Amino acid sequence: MPAIDLGLPTPPPTTPVRRRTRRIHVGDVPVGGGAPVSVQTMTTTLTADVDATLQQIAEITAAGCDIVRVAVPTQDDADALPAIVAKSRLPVIADIHFQPRYVFAALDAGCAAVRVNPGNIKKFDDKVKEIAAAASAARVPIRVGVNAGSLDPRLLAKHGRATPQALVESALWECSLFEEHGFTDLKIAVKHHDPLTMIAAYRLLSDACDYPLHLGVTEAGPAFQGAIKSAVAFGILLGEGIGDTIRVSLSAPPVEQVKAGCHILASLGLRPRRLEIVSCPGCGRLQVDIHKLAARVEAAFEGFPHPLRVAVMGCVVNGPGEAREADLGVSCGNGKGQIFRKGEVLRTVPEARIVDALLDEALALTAATGAEGGELP
């Protein structure tokens, strides 16, 4: 469904200036070279279970994902790739560890890109020429993904641990092996579970090359902790113009990872926002359970197809002002809610009717806007 122009605010002039990189294409998604920052995630199904994997891909597509990665640890998984690629609405990246022969299977299957972790692929250096030739012939980019937990043993011995310098040295060394064979259709990731180490590594890498970079705080943790760690790290780096794709690596379903990534980009003005709930944290002035009310509003608007800023405010101190600044809003007190639309007070409803009233006004607003060619009524 095409988005309706609600006359919403454009990103502020402080939107980060992007780092200049070369551009690659992951399927039909441009990466780097000024292209929008894309959101990725990884399926958690057995790749060999084609139906379950495609169902999960459909769910993350609806949540706003741009690119999906699938694990290929076995021959059965490799055999499933052609069917997944044929039916996925997202470009599919094959995630390869340990066995380089699966790289060639992924290329033959039509995957849009291949991720390799040189630190744990057997005799990887000896296979680079062959992999580069096959990827070049297929016009498929390769992501060199270096993780703290699977750093090349030689570099781990040299640096003593997975320092930012060790991560970057590993990534650039492996890229240089591809460069020796004329292959530069590369993207790099240097992930670490510690945000400060990860930030330092990406800063070093950004200064050292012009390849597009995939950001990730690997093994970030459970949903709450991991989202905060990722938002802090991504916010700093993206604010400096560093990063071309992101993945929020939560111990949570892929859909939640995608939602978190989209919210991070929207908060930085790097992606058009969808639904945004503005709600107060709560204090002794409240006369409504704002936490429950905000959760009910968020649930009611889940999947709403048009971008809206909905303010849910609990008292008369900041409530009316915040509600006036939103597309829709409610300011609560004394068991009632005053409903606003674009700064105009529409009506007052009982507390039990607040969610229904906001939904009604949202539908009326988008219907009227669509009927008038995008101008607000």
mmCIF file of C-alpha atoms in Angstrom:
data_model
loop_
_atom_site.group_PDB
_atom_site.id
_atom_site.type_symbol
_atom_site.label_atom_id
_atom_site.label_comp_id
_atom_site.label_asym_id
_atom_site.label_seq_id
_atom_site.Cartn_x
_atom_site.Cartn_y
_atom_site.Cartn_z
ATOM 1 C CA MET A 1 0.000 0.000 0.000
ATOM 2 C CA PRO A 2 1.537 3.388 -0.965
ATOM 3 C CA ALA A 3 2.222 5.719 1.929
ATOM 4 C CA ILE A 4 -0.070 8.728 2.312
ATOM 5 C CA ASP A 5 1.622 12.085 2.748
ATOM 6 C CA LEU A 6 0.377 13.366 6.071
ATOM 7 C CA GLY A 7 2.466 16.502 5.936
ATOM 8 C CA LEU A 8 4.769 15.106 8.614
ATOM 9 C CA PRO A 9 8.035 16.809 9.571
ATOM 10 C CA THR A 10 11.032 16.130 7.350
ATOM 11 C CA PRO A 11 14.265 14.886 8.940
ATOM 12 C CA PRO A 12 16.101 17.710 10.732
ATOM 13 C CA PRO A 13 19.077 19.395 9.077
ATOM 14 C CA THR A 14 21.349 17.571 11.541
ATOM 15 C CA THR A 15 20.847 14.239 9.749
ATOM 16 C CA PRO A 16 24.346 12.707 9.754
ATOM 17 C CA VAL A 17 26.583 13.263 6.745
ATOM 18 C CA ARG A 18 27.354 9.804 5.424
ATOM 19 C CA ARG A 19 30.874 8.482 4.983
ATOM 20 C CA ARG A 20 31.815 8.164 1.310
ATOM 21 C CA THR A 21 32.127 4.521 0.293
ATOM 22 C CA ARG A 22 32.085 2.462 -2.839
ATOM 23 C CA ARG A 23 28.706 0.946 -3.685
ATOM 24 C CA ILE A 24 27.756 -2.687 -4.002
ATOM 25 C CA HIS A 25 24.378 -4.303 -4.667
ATOM 26 C CA VAL A 26 22.885 -7.084 -2.598
ATOM 27 C CA GLY A 27 20.262 -8.242 -5.036
ATOM 28 C CA ASP A 28 18.231 -5.128 -5.791
ATOM 29 C CA VAL A 29 19.294 -3.354 -2.589
ATOM 30 C CA PRO A 30 22.099 -0.798 -3.050
ATOM 31 C CA VAL A 31 24.596 -0.702 -0.182
ATOM 32 C CA GLY A 32 27.091 2.106 0.349
ATOM 33 C CA GLY A 33 27.818 4.987 -1.967
ATOM 34 C CA GLY A 34 25.141 7.145 -0.348
ATOM 35 C CA ALA A 35 22.395 4.510 -0.479
ATOM 36 C CA PRO A 36 19.980 4.402 2.482
ATOM 37 C CA VAL A 37 21.179 2.396 5.475
ATOM 38 C CA SER A 38 19.543 -1.019 5.217
ATOM 39 C CA VAL A 39 18.244 -3.250 8.001
ATOM 40 C CA GLN A 40 19.204 -6.906 8.079
ATOM 41 C CA THR A 41 18.446 -9.858 10.268
ATOM 42 C CA MET A 42 19.041 -13.586 10.231
ATOM 43 C CA THR A 43 16.492 -16.369 10.226
ATOM 44 C CA THR A 44 16.406 -18.665 13.244
ATOM 45 C CA THR A 45 14.759 -21.613 11.492
ATOM 46 C CA LEU A 46 16.611 -24.596 10.120
ATOM 47 C CA THR A 47 17.413 -23.430 6.610
ATOM 48 C CA ALA A 48 16.679 -26.915 5.339
ATOM 49 C CA ASP A 49 13.065 -26.385 6.471
ATOM 50 C CA VAL A 50 12.109 -24.301 3.449
ATOM 51 C CA ASP A 51 8.510 -23.577 4.467
ATOM 52 C CA ALA A 52 9.419 -22.427 7.988
ATOM 53 C CA THR A 53 12.251 -20.282 6.670
ATOM 54 C CA LEU A 54 10.063 -18.627 4.041
ATOM 55 C CA GLN A 55 7.372 -17.975 6.663
ATOM 56 C CA GLN A 56 9.907 -16.204 8.853
ATOM 57 C CA ILE A 57 11.188 -14.218 5.878
ATOM 58 C CA ALA A 58 7.613 -13.101 5.166
ATOM 59 C CA GLU A 59 7.248 -11.904 8.770
ATOM 60 C CA ILE A 60 10.441 -9.848 8.738
ATOM 61 C CA THR A 61 9.574 -8.427 5.317
ATOM 62 C CA ALA A 62 6.340 -7.070 6.763
ATOM 63 C CA ALA A 63 8.311 -5.569 9.682
ATOM 64 C CA GLY A 64 10.510 -3.530 7.328
ATOM 65 C CA CYS A 65 13.568 -5.737 6.795
ATOM 66 C CA ASP A 66 15.649 -5.090 3.661
ATOM 67 C CA ILE A 67 18.023 -8.066 3.501
ATOM 68 C CA VAL A 68 17.919 -11.502 5.137
ATOM 69 C CA ARG A 69 20.752 -13.868 6.008
ATOM 70 C CA VAL A 70 20.328 -17.638 6.352
ATOM 71 C CA ALA A 71 22.735 -20.071 7.966
ATOM 72 C CA VAL A 72 24.247 -22.807 5.783
ATOM 73 C CA PRO A 73 26.046 -25.230 8.133
ATOM 74 C CA THR A 74 25.069 -28.472 6.345
ATOM 75 C CA GLN A 75 24.562 -29.886 2.877
ATOM 76 C CA ASP A 76 20.798 -30.072 3.501
ATOM 77 C CA ASP A 77 20.800 -26.329 4.111
ATOM 78 C CA ALA A 78 22.774 -25.706 0.943
ATOM 79 C CA ASP A 79 20.319 -27.878 -1.000
ATOM 80 C CA ALA A 80 17.421 -25.732 0.281
ATOM 81 C CA LEU A 81 18.882 -22.455 -0.956
ATOM 82 C CA PRO A 82 17.488 -22.488 -4.519
ATOM 83 C CA ALA A 83 13.894 -22.845 -3.284
ATOM 84 C CA ILE A 84 14.355 -20.129 -0.651
ATOM 85 C CA VAL A 85 15.980 -17.709 -3.074
ATOM 86 C CA ALA A 86 13.241 -18.289 -5.651
ATOM 87 C CA LYS A 87 10.408 -17.435 -3.260
ATOM 88 C CA SER A 88 11.926 -14.856 -0.905
ATOM 89 C CA ARG A 89 10.858 -11.240 -1.388
ATOM 90 C CA LEU A 90 14.139 -10.164 0.221
ATOM 91 C CA PRO A 91 17.665 -10.623 -1.118
ATOM 92 C CA VAL A 92 19.135 -13.707 0.566
ATOM 93 C CA ILE A 93 22.659 -13.801 1.978
ATOM 94 C CA ALA A 94 24.163 -17.213 2.653
ATOM 95 C CA ASP A 95 26.076 -17.357 5.936
ATOM 96 C CA ILE A 96 29.029 -19.721 5.510
ATOM 97 C CA HIS A 97 31.281 -21.127 8.216
ATOM 98 C CA PHE A 98 33.855 -23.916 8.247
ATOM 99 C CA GLN A 99 33.176 -25.396 4.794
ATOM 100 C CA PRO A 100 34.148 -23.301 1.742
ATOM 101 C CA ARG A 101 32.306 -25.650 -0.609
ATOM 102 C CA TYR A 102 29.037 -24.115 0.576
ATOM 103 C CA VAL A 103 30.158 -20.767 -0.846
ATOM 104 C CA PHE A 104 29.963 -22.264 -4.327
ATOM 105 C CA ALA A 105 26.612 -23.885 -3.559
ATOM 106 C CA ALA A 106 25.246 -20.491 -2.502
ATOM 107 C CA LEU A 107 26.477 -18.851 -5.680
ATOM 108 C CA ASP A 108 24.944 -21.622 -7.777
ATOM 109 C CA ALA A 109 21.649 -21.195 -5.897
ATOM 110 C CA GLY A 110 21.432 -17.517 -6.846
ATOM 111 C CA CYS A 111 22.032 -15.996 -3.405
ATOM 112 C CA ALA A 112 22.373 -12.233 -3.506
ATOM 113 C CA ALA A 113 25.542 -12.245 -1.384
ATOM 114 C CA VAL A 114 27.710 -14.558 0.661
ATOM 115 C CA ARG A 115 29.043 -13.925 4.156
ATOM 116 C CA VAL A 116 32.299 -15.615 5.071
ATOM 117 C CA ASN A 117 34.151 -15.576 8.362
ATOM 118 C CA PRO A 118 37.762 -16.201 7.365
ATOM 119 C CA GLY A 119 38.789 -17.013 10.925
ATOM 120 C CA ASN A 120 36.878 -20.271 10.977
ATOM 121 C CA ILE A 121 36.903 -21.475 7.374
ATOM 122 C CA LYS A 122 39.302 -24.346 6.796
ATOM 123 C CA LYS A 123 42.246 -23.385 4.593
ATOM 124 C CA PHE A 124 40.384 -20.227 3.588
ATOM 125 C CA ASP A 125 43.442 -18.463 2.179
ATOM 126 C CA ASP A 126 43.947 -21.300 -0.309
ATOM 127 C CA LYS A 127 40.373 -20.946 -1.575
ATOM 128 C CA VAL A 128 40.267 -17.172 -2.097
ATOM 129 C CA LYS A 129 41.238 -17.231 -5.775
ATOM 130 C CA GLU A 130 38.548 -19.778 -6.594
ATOM 131 C CA ILE A 131 35.902 -18.005 -4.506
ATOM 132 C CA ALA A 132 36.763 -14.623 -6.036
ATOM 133 C CA ALA A 133 36.488 -15.993 -9.556
ATOM 134 C CA ALA A 134 33.125 -17.643 -8.880
ATOM 135 C CA ALA A 135 31.671 -14.599 -7.114
ATOM 136 C CA SER A 136 32.919 -12.305 -9.864
ATOM 137 C CA ALA A 137 31.346 -14.476 -12.552
ATOM 138 C CA ALA A 138 28.050 -14.499 -10.649
ATOM 139 C CA ARG A 139 28.290 -10.732 -9.925
ATOM 140 C CA VAL A 140 27.685 -11.478 -6.235
ATOM 141 C CA PRO A 141 29.308 -9.465 -3.413
ATOM 142 C CA ILE A 142 31.002 -11.038 -0.428
ATOM 143 C CA ARG A 143 30.836 -9.840 3.158
ATOM 144 C CA VAL A 144 33.948 -10.445 5.170
ATOM 145 C CA GLY A 145 32.579 -10.861 8.676
ATOM 146 C CA VAL A 146 35.065 -10.864 11.534
ATOM 147 C CA ASN A 147 33.765 -11.668 15.014
ATOM 148 C CA ALA A 148 35.561 -11.474 18.335
ATOM 149 C CA GLY A 149 34.622 -15.071 19.076
ATOM 150 C CA SER A 150 36.101 -16.483 15.876
ATOM 151 C CA LEU A 151 39.116 -14.314 15.163
ATOM 152 C CA ASP A 152 41.896 -15.775 13.032
ATOM 153 C CA PRO A 153 44.091 -17.707 15.514
ATOM 154 C CA ARG A 154 47.223 -16.084 14.135
ATOM 155 C CA LEU A 155 45.961 -12.613 14.954
ATOM 156 C CA LEU A 156 44.568 -13.697 18.291
ATOM 157 C CA ALA A 157 48.055 -14.908 19.225
ATOM 158 C CA LYS A 158 49.629 -11.691 17.970
ATOM 159 C CA HIS A 159 47.315 -9.280 19.820
ATOM 160 C CA GLY A 160 46.504 -11.422 22.833
ATOM 161 C CA ARG A 161 42.770 -10.848 22.555
ATOM 162 C CA ALA A 162 40.145 -9.499 20.166
ATOM 163 C CA THR A 163 41.209 -5.844 20.265
ATOM 164 C CA PRO A 164 39.866 -3.293 17.786
ATOM 165 C CA GLN A 165 43.233 -3.405 16.044
ATOM 166 C CA ALA A 166 43.096 -7.216 15.777
ATOM 167 C CA LEU A 167 39.576 -7.168 14.308
ATOM 168 C CA VAL A 168 40.498 -4.550 11.729
ATOM 169 C CA GLU A 169 43.778 -6.206 10.806
ATOM 170 C CA SER A 170 41.964 -9.489 10.234
ATOM 171 C CA ALA A 171 39.314 -7.902 8.023
ATOM 172 C CA LEU A 172 41.756 -5.900 5.918
ATOM 173 C CA TRP A 173 44.091 -8.858 5.491
ATOM 174 C CA GLU A 174 41.300 -11.044 4.147
ATOM 175 C CA CYS A 175 40.077 -8.244 1.891
ATOM 176 C CA SER A 176 43.612 -7.882 0.535
ATOM 177 C CA LEU A 177 43.549 -11.545 -0.488
ATOM 178 C CA PHE A 178 40.464 -10.863 -2.615
ATOM 179 C CA GLU A 179 42.016 -7.661 -3.958
ATOM 180 C CA GLU A 180 45.021 -9.637 -5.175
ATOM 181 C CA HIS A 181 42.636 -11.403 -7.535
ATOM 182 C CA GLY A 182 40.913 -8.210 -8.665
ATOM 183 C CA PHE A 183 37.786 -8.744 -6.544
ATOM 184 C CA THR A 184 36.619 -5.661 -4.641
ATOM 185 C CA ASP A 185 32.850 -6.218 -4.457
ATOM 186 C CA LEU A 186 33.169 -6.470 -0.680
ATOM 187 C CA LYS A 187 31.438 -5.401 2.494
ATOM 188 C CA ILE A 188 33.058 -5.673 5.928
ATOM 189 C CA ALA A 189 31.862 -6.291 9.472
ATOM 190 C CA VAL A 190 34.055 -6.290 12.605
ATOM 191 C CA LYS A 191 31.639 -7.233 15.363
ATOM 192 C CA HIS A 192 32.226 -7.427 19.093
ATOM 193 C CA HIS A 193 29.905 -7.927 22.059
ATOM 194 C CA ASP A 194 31.317 -4.858 23.810
ATOM 195 C CA PRO A 195 29.967 -1.618 22.299
ATOM 196 C CA LEU A 196 33.094 0.429 23.065
ATOM 197 C CA THR A 197 35.391 -2.122 21.427
ATOM 198 C CA MET A 198 33.043 -2.369 18.464
ATOM 199 C CA ILE A 199 32.886 1.431 18.071
ATOM 200 C CA ALA A 200 36.670 1.722 18.170
ATOM 201 C CA ALA A 201 37.050 -1.046 15.581
ATOM 202 C CA TYR A 202 34.648 0.539 13.119
ATOM 203 C CA ARG A 203 36.282 3.928 13.491
ATOM 204 C CA LEU A 204 39.655 2.395 12.664
ATOM 205 C CA LEU A 205 38.168 0.484 9.745
ATOM 206 C CA SER A 206 36.402 3.567 8.402
ATOM 207 C CA ASP A 207 39.706 5.434 8.314
ATOM 208 C CA ALA A 208 41.498 2.539 6.632
ATOM 209 C CA CYS A 209 39.228 1.707 3.676
ATOM 210 C CA ASP A 210 36.249 2.820 1.629
ATOM 211 C CA TYR A 211 34.362 -0.464 1.635
ATOM 212 C CA PRO A 212 30.732 -0.337 2.841
ATOM 213 C CA LEU A 213 30.425 -1.437 6.464
ATOM 214 C CA HIS A 214 27.876 -3.655 8.175
ATOM 215 C CA LEU A 215 27.342 -2.658 11.813
ATOM 216 C CA GLY A 216 26.597 -5.089 14.588
ATOM 217 C CA VAL A 217 27.093 -5.569 18.302
ATOM 218 C CA THR A 218 27.338 -9.332 18.163
ATOM 219 C CA GLU A 219 25.668 -11.368 20.907
ATOM 220 C CA ALA A 220 24.168 -8.113 22.195
ATOM 221 C CA GLY A 221 21.976 -9.963 24.683
ATOM 222 C CA PRO A 222 18.295 -10.194 25.644
ATOM 223 C CA ALA A 223 15.859 -7.787 24.011
ATOM 224 C CA PHE A 224 16.046 -4.929 26.524
ATOM 225 C CA GLN A 225 19.789 -5.008 27.171
ATOM 226 C CA GLY A 226 20.720 -5.790 23.583
ATOM 227 C CA ALA A 227 18.571 -3.067 22.086
ATOM 228 C CA ILE A 228 20.169 -0.469 24.361
ATOM 229 C CA LYS A 229 23.710 -1.632 23.591
ATOM 230 C CA SER A 230 22.986 -1.652 19.871
ATOM 231 C CA ALA A 231 21.236 1.712 19.898
ATOM 232 C CA VAL A 232 24.153 3.336 21.727
ATOM 233 C CA ALA A 233 26.790 1.848 19.415
ATOM 234 C CA PHE A 234 24.841 2.434 16.209
ATOM 235 C CA GLY A 235 23.796 5.924 17.262
ATOM 236 C CA ILE A 236 27.410 6.967 17.817
ATOM 237 C CA LEU A 237 28.717 5.440 14.595
ATOM 238 C CA LEU A 238 25.804 6.419 12.364
ATOM 239 C CA GLY A 239 25.963 9.894 13.876
ATOM 240 C CA GLU A 240 29.544 10.036 12.587
ATOM 241 C CA GLY A 241 28.400 8.843 9.163
ATOM 242 C CA ILE A 242 29.832 5.337 9.630
ATOM 243 C CA GLY A 243 27.717 2.349 8.633
ATOM 244 C CA ASP A 244 25.798 1.186 5.579
ATOM 245 C CA THR A 245 23.809 -1.774 6.894
ATOM 246 C CA ILE A 246 22.861 -2.776 10.443
ATOM 247 C CA ARG A 247 21.692 -5.800 12.370
ATOM 248 C CA VAL A 248 20.419 -5.650 15.946
ATOM 249 C CA SER A 249 21.570 -9.029 17.286
ATOM 250 C CA LEU A 250 19.071 -9.679 20.066
ATOM 251 C CA SER A 251 18.199 -12.900 21.849
ATOM 252 C CA ALA A 252 14.710 -12.306 20.508
ATOM 253 C CA PRO A 253 12.725 -13.251 17.394
ATOM 254 C CA PRO A 254 14.027 -11.794 14.121
ATOM 255 C CA VAL A 255 10.947 -9.584 13.821
ATOM 256 C CA GLU A 256 11.925 -7.821 17.053
ATOM 257 C CA GLN A 257 15.462 -7.339 15.741
ATOM 258 C CA VAL A 258 14.076 -5.703 12.607
ATOM 259 C CA LYS A 259 11.722 -3.441 14.532
ATOM 260 C CA ALA A 260 14.576 -2.275 16.749
ATOM 261 C CA GLY A 261 16.758 -1.560 13.727
ATOM 262 C CA CYS A 262 14.051 0.409 11.963
ATOM 263 C CA HIS A 263 13.399 2.482 15.090
ATOM 264 C CA ILE A 264 17.100 3.263 15.482
ATOM 265 C CA LEU A 265 17.362 4.502 11.902
ATOM 266 C CA ALA A 266 14.139 6.511 12.152
ATOM 267 C CA SER A 267 15.346 8.150 15.359
ATOM 268 C CA LEU A 268 18.423 9.400 13.474
ATOM 269 C CA GLY A 269 16.436 10.622 10.482
ATOM 270 C CA LEU A 270 17.943 7.865 8.332
ATOM 271 C CA ARG A 271 14.650 6.106 7.589
ATOM 272 C CA PRO A 272 11.103 7.416 7.198
ATOM 273 C CA ARG A 273 9.331 6.807 10.455
ATOM 274 C CA ARG A 274 6.312 4.611 10.784
ATOM 275 C CA LEU A 275 4.267 4.595 13.975
ATOM 276 C CA GLU A 276 5.870 6.582 16.789
ATOM 277 C CA ILE A 277 4.388 6.602 20.278
ATOM 278 C CA VAL A 278 5.279 9.647 22.375
ATOM 279 C CA SER A 279 4.374 8.894 25.974
ATOM 280 C CA CYS A 280 5.400 10.226 29.370
ATOM 281 C CA PRO A 281 7.383 8.125 31.852
ATOM 282 C CA GLY A 282 4.999 8.709 34.733
ATOM 283 C CA CYS A 283 5.149 10.698 37.975
ATOM 284 C CA GLY A 284 3.079 11.518 41.025
ATOM 285 C CA ARG A 285 0.823 13.826 39.000
ATOM 286 C CA LEU A 286 -0.662 10.982 36.978
ATOM 287 C CA GLN A 287 -4.317 10.133 37.207
ATOM 288 C CA VAL A 288 -4.106 7.268 34.721
ATOM 289 C CA ASP A 289 -1.982 4.114 34.416
ATOM 290 C CA ILE A 290 0.121 5.573 31.592
ATOM 291 C CA HIS A 291 2.221 2.439 31.159
ATOM 292 C CA LYS A 292 -0.780 0.240 30.459
ATOM 293 C CA LEU A 293 -2.444 2.899 28.306
ATOM 294 C CA ALA A 294 0.668 3.436 26.161
ATOM 295 C CA ALA A 295 1.031 -0.338 25.717
ATOM 296 C CA ARG A 296 -2.615 -0.628 24.671
ATOM 297 C CA VAL A 297 -2.228 2.191 22.144
ATOM 298 C CA GLU A 298 0.946 0.627 20.728
ATOM 299 C CA ALA A 299 -0.766 -2.758 20.391
ATOM 300 C CA ALA A 300 -3.839 -1.221 18.772
ATOM 301 C CA PHE A 301 -1.742 0.589 16.152
ATOM 302 C CA GLU A 302 0.489 -2.411 15.396
ATOM 303 C CA GLY A 303 0.707 -2.747 11.630
ATOM 304 C CA PHE A 304 -0.955 0.616 10.928
ATOM 305 C CA PRO A 305 0.082 1.284 7.309
ATOM 306 C CA HIS A 306 0.731 5.023 7.546
ATOM 307 C CA PRO A 307 3.337 6.979 9.553
ATOM 308 C CA LEU A 308 1.858 8.682 12.589
ATOM 309 C CA ARG A 309 3.174 10.306 15.744
ATOM 310 C CA VAL A 310 0.714 9.522 18.534
ATOM 311 C CA ALA A 311 1.171 11.223 21.907
ATOM 312 C CA VAL A 312 -0.155 9.518 25.034
ATOM 313 C CA MET A 313 0.209 11.922 27.940
ATOM 314 C CA GLY A 314 -0.863 11.439 31.533
ATOM 315 C CA CYS A 315 -1.429 14.893 33.008
ATOM 316 C CA VAL A 316 -2.068 18.567 32.207
ATOM 317 C CA VAL A 317 1.527 19.775 32.777
ATOM 318 C CA ASN A 318 3.134 18.597 29.528
ATOM 319 C CA GLY A 319 0.223 16.650 28.116
ATOM 320 C CA PRO A 320 -1.628 19.263 26.050
ATOM 321 C CA GLY A 321 1.585 20.706 24.608
ATOM 322 C CA GLU A 322 2.991 17.332 23.593
ATOM 323 C CA ALA A 323 -0.363 16.199 22.227
ATOM 324 C CA ARG A 324 -0.591 19.345 20.095
ATOM 325 C CA GLU A 325 2.817 18.605 18.552
ATOM 326 C CA ALA A 326 1.752 15.098 17.446
ATOM 327 C CA ASP A 327 -0.440 14.025 14.566
ATOM 328 C CA LEU A 328 -2.809 12.586 17.137
ATOM 329 C CA GLY A 329 -2.710 12.748 20.888
ATOM 330 C CA VAL A 330 -4.493 12.371 24.164
ATOM 331 C CA SER A 331 -4.042 14.233 27.416
ATOM 332 C CA CYS A 332 -5.523 12.325 30.364
ATOM 333 C CA GLY A 333 -6.946 13.264 33.741
ATOM 334 C CA ASN A 334 -9.898 12.640 36.046
ATOM 335 C CA GLY A 335 -10.893 9.460 34.224
ATOM 336 C CA LYS A 336 -11.127 11.189 30.848
ATOM 337 C CA GLY A 337 -8.986 11.861 27.814
ATOM 338 C CA GLN A 338 -8.877 14.981 25.674
ATOM 339 C CA ILE A 339 -8.277 13.944 22.060
ATOM 340 C CA PHE A 340 -6.122 16.185 19.835
ATOM 341 C CA ARG A 341 -5.510 16.105 16.086
ATOM 342 C CA LYS A 342 -2.697 18.298 14.726
ATOM 343 C CA GLY A 343 -3.068 20.688 17.655
ATOM 344 C CA GLU A 344 -6.845 20.905 17.578
ATOM 345 C CA VAL A 345 -8.952 19.610 20.472
ATOM 346 C CA LEU A 346 -11.574 17.330 18.975
ATOM 347 C CA ARG A 347 -13.432 15.852 21.917
ATOM 348 C CA THR A 348 -13.214 14.432 25.414
ATOM 349 C CA VAL A 349 -13.893 10.740 25.956
ATOM 350 C CA PRO A 350 -14.015 8.417 28.965
ATOM 351 C CA GLU A 351 -10.718 6.697 29.773
ATOM 352 C CA ALA A 352 -12.090 3.370 28.574
ATOM 353 C CA ARG A 353 -12.729 4.871 25.122
ATOM 354 C CA ILE A 354 -9.329 6.515 24.565
ATOM 355 C CA VAL A 355 -7.775 3.789 22.419
ATOM 356 C CA ASP A 356 -10.866 3.425 20.239
ATOM 357 C CA ALA A 357 -11.079 7.187 19.824
ATOM 358 C CA LEU A 358 -7.460 7.468 18.721
ATOM 359 C CA LEU A 359 -7.924 4.657 16.209
ATOM 360 C CA ASP A 360 -11.079 6.271 14.849
ATOM 361 C CA GLU A 361 -9.312 9.591 14.398
ATOM 362 C CA ALA A 362 -6.294 7.924 12.775
ATOM 363 C CA LEU A 363 -8.502 6.209 10.232
ATOM 364 C CA ALA A 364 -10.440 9.414 9.604
ATOM 365 C CA LEU A 365 -7.243 11.411 9.181
ATOM 366 C CA THR A 366 -5.682 9.034 6.673
ATOM 367 C CA ALA A 367 -8.955 8.590 4.763
ATOM 368 C CA ALA A 368 -9.468 12.340 4.464
ATOM 369 C CA THR A 369 -5.846 12.908 3.511
ATOM 370 C CA GLY A 370 -5.973 10.268 0.810
ATOM 371 C CA ALA A 371 -9.215 11.700 -0.563
ATOM 372 C CA GLU A 372 -7.630 15.145 -0.881
ATOM 373 C CA GLY A 373 -4.468 14.090 -2.646
ATOM 374 C CA GLY A 374 -2.173 14.191 0.338
ATOM 375 C CA GLU A 375 -3.137 17.515 1.907
ATOM 376 C CA LEU A 376 -4.177 17.575 5.538
ATOM 377 C CA PRO A 377 -7.853 18.307 6.131
#
